[in-house]
Structures are given as structure tokens and as C-alpha cells.
Short mmCIF file of C-alpha atoms in Angstrom, two decimals:
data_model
loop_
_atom_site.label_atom_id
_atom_site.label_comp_id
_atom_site.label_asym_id
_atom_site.label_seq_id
_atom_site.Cartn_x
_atom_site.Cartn_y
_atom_site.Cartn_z
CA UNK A 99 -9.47 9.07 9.80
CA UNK A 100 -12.42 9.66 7.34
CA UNK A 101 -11.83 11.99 4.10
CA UNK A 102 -14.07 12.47 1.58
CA UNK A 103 -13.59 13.93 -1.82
CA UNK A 104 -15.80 16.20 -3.86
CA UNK A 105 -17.36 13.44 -6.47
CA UNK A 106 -17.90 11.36 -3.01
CA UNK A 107 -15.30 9.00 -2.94
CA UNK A 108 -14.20 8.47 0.78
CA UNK A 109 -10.64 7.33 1.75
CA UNK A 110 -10.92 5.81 5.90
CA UNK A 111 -8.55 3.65 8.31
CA UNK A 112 -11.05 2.33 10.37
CA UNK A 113 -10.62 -1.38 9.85
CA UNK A 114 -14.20 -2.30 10.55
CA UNK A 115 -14.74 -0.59 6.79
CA UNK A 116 -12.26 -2.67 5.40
CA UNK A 117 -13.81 -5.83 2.65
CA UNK A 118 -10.70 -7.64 3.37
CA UNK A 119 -12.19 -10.73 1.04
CA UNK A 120 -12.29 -8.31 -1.72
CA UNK A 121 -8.46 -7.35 -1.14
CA UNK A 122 -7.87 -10.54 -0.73
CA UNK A 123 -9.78 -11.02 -4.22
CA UNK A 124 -7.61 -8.06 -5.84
CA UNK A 125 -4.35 -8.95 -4.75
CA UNK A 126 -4.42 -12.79 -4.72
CA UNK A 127 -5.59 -12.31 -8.68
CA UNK A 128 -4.85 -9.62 -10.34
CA UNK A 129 -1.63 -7.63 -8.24
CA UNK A 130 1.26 -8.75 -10.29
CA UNK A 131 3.76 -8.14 -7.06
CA UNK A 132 0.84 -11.26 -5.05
CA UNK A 133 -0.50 -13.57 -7.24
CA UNK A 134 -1.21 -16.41 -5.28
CA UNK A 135 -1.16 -14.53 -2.23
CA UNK A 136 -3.25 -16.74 0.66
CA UNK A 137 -6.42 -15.57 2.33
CA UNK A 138 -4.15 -16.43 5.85
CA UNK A 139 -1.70 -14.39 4.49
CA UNK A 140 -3.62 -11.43 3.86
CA UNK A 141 -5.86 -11.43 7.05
CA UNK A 142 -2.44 -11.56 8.78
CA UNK A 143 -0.65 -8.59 6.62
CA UNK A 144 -3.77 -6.73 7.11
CA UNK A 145 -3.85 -7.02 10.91
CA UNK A 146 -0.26 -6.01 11.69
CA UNK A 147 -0.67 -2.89 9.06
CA UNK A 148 -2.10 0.59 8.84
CA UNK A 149 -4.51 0.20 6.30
CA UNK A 150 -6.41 2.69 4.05
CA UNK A 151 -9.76 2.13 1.62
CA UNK A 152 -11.87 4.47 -0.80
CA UNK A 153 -15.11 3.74 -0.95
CA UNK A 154 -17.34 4.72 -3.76
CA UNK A 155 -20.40 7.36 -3.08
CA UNK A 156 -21.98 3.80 -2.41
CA UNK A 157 -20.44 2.70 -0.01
CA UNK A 158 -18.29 -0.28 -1.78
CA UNK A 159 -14.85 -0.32 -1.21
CA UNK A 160 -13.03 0.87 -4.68
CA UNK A 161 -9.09 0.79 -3.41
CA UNK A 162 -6.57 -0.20 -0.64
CA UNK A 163 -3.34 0.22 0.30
CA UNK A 164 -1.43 -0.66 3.40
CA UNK A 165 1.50 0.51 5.56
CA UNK A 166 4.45 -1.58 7.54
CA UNK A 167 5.48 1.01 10.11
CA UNK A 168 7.22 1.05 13.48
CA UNK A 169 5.78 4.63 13.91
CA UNK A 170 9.04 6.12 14.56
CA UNK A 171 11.72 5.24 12.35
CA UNK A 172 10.46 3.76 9.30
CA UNK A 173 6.97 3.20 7.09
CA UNK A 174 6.70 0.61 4.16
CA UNK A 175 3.62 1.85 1.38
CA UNK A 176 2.58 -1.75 0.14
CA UNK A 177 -0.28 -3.28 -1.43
CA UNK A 178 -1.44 -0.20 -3.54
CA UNK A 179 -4.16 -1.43 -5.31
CA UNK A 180 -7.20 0.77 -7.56
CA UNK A 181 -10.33 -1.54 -8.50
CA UNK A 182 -10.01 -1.14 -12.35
CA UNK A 183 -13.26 0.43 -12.80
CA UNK A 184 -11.64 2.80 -11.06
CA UNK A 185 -8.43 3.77 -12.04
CA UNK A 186 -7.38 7.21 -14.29
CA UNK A 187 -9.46 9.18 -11.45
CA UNK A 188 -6.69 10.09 -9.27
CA UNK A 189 -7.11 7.42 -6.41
CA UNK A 190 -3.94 5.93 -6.21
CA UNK A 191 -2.23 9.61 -6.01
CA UNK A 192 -5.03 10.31 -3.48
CA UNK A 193 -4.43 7.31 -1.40
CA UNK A 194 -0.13 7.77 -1.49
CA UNK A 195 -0.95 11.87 -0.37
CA UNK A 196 -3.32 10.40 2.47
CA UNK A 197 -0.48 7.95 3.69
CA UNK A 198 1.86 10.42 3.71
CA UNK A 199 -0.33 13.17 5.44
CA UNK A 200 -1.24 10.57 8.14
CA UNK A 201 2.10 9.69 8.68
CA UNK A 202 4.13 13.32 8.63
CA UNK A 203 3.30 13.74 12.61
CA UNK A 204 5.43 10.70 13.53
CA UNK A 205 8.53 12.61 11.31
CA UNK A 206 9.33 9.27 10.11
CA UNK A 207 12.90 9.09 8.68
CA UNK A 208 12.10 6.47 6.34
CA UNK A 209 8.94 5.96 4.09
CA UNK A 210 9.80 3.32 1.82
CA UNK A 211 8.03 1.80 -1.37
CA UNK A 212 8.53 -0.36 -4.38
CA UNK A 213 7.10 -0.02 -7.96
CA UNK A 214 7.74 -1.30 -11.10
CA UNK A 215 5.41 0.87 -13.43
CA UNK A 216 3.39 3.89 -11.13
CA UNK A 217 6.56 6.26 -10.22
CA UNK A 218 4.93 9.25 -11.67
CA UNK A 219 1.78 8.39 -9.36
CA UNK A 220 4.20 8.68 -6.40
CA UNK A 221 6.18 11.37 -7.50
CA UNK A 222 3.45 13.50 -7.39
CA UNK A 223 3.27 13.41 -4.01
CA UNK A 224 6.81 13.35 -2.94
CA UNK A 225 8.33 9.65 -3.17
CA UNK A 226 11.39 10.36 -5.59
CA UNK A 227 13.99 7.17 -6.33
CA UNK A 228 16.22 6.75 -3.40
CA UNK A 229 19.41 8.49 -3.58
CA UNK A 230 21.70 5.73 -3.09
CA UNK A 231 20.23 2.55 -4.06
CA UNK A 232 22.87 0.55 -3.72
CA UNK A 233 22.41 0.70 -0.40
CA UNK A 234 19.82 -1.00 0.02
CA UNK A 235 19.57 -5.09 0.03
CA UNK A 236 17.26 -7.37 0.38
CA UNK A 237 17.08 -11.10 1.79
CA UNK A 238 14.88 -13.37 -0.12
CA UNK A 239 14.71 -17.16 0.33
CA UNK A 240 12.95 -17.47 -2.76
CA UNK A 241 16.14 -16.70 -4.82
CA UNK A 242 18.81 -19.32 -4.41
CA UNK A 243 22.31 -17.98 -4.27
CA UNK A 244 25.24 -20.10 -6.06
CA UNK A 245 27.92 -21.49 -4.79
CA UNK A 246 31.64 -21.09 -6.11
#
């Protein structure tokens, strides 16, 4: 899938467009949610995920994001990133629209996604807070759980 928008920014899938040095770059540095996030790591997110870029009118790649999905069942937006010359133009909305355009065919029940500051981004195009969060868990090894 290939879009492009009026002032020529172009939002693709094809993962032979993807700079996946420079997300590595973005995310490993300067993504609050993966600092410290390893090249490995991100080669290996990258290849078991949909994953969307905007390029400038040049040609260099401007913004990612990426999607966990099963394609039937359930989708994960993740790793929503805008380069910072870049951001306040309406990319990140642009990109979230894109991913949920690409992915209303498969009538997913569940598109999931987790942000700590950009809800009015999402919100925009659709993504409200889930209805009954405490429903949801998560396992994390990284928090230790104590012991009575």
C-alpha cells in the first residue's frame, strides 16, 4: 500500500522502503516506552509486524509505526514514532487512520494500543479508552511480585 498526501508526504508498507537503522535510531534513543531497545530486537519486531513509514517529498523516511496482528482476532498499534522535525503536521493521526483503514477488511475484534500522552491523536481517528479496563492484565517479568 502506497498513499501519498497533498504536501507529498507518502505513508507505504512495503518493507523494502523501510530505514530500519533509523527506527532503530528513533526508538532505541529517544521513544520513552524503548530506550535501550537492541538493534536484534528491532530487526526481529520489525519482521514479525505490519509495518508503516512516511517518507518526506524526498524520499527519507520521516515516521513509523508498527502492528502485532493475527489478522483475525486482534491488532496491537505499537512503535508510533514522528521524526521531530516532523511532528505538529498531522502524521501521527495520518499514520493511526492508515492502520486502521488497512486493517477494517479483516473486521478485527480487537485493535489495541497503549499511550501515555497522544490520546487525542488517536481519538481522532476512533481509538477511545477501553470500556472496561480492568479487564485487562498484563504479565511482565520485569516487575517482581511480593510475597506474603
Amino acid at each position: 500500500m502506497i498513499t501519498t498526501r497533498e504536501d507529498g508526504y507518502e505513508l507505504s508498507t512495503d518493507p523494502e522502503r523501510l530505514d530500519i537503522a533509523l527506527v532503530h535510531h528513533w526508538l532505541s534513543t529517544d521513544a520513552f516506552w524503548a530506550l535501550g531497545r537492541s538493534r536484534e530486537t528491532v530487526e526481529q519486531s520489525v519482521r514479525a509486524s505490519l509495518n508503516f513509514a512516511v517518507h518526506n517529498a524526498g524520499g527519507s523516511q520521516v515516521a513509523y509505526a508498527r502492528v502485532v496482528t493475527d489478522w483475525a482476532t486482534f491488532a496491537w498499534l505499537c512503535d508510533v514514532y514522528v521524526a521531530p522535525a516532523h511532528r505538529g503536521k498531522g502524521l501521527g493521526t495520518w499514520l493511526a487512520g492508515a492502520v486502521r483503514d488497512h486493517l477494517a477488511p479483516y473486521k478485527i475484534k480487537r485493535v489495541l494500543l497503549s499511550t501515555l500522552d497522544a490520546h487525542g491523536i488517536y481519538a481522532k481517528v476512533g481509538f477511545a479508552p477501553h470500556p472496561k479496563p480492568e479487564h485487562l492484565m498484563i504479565l511482565n517479568p520485569e516487575q517482581r511480585v511480593e510475597r506474603a
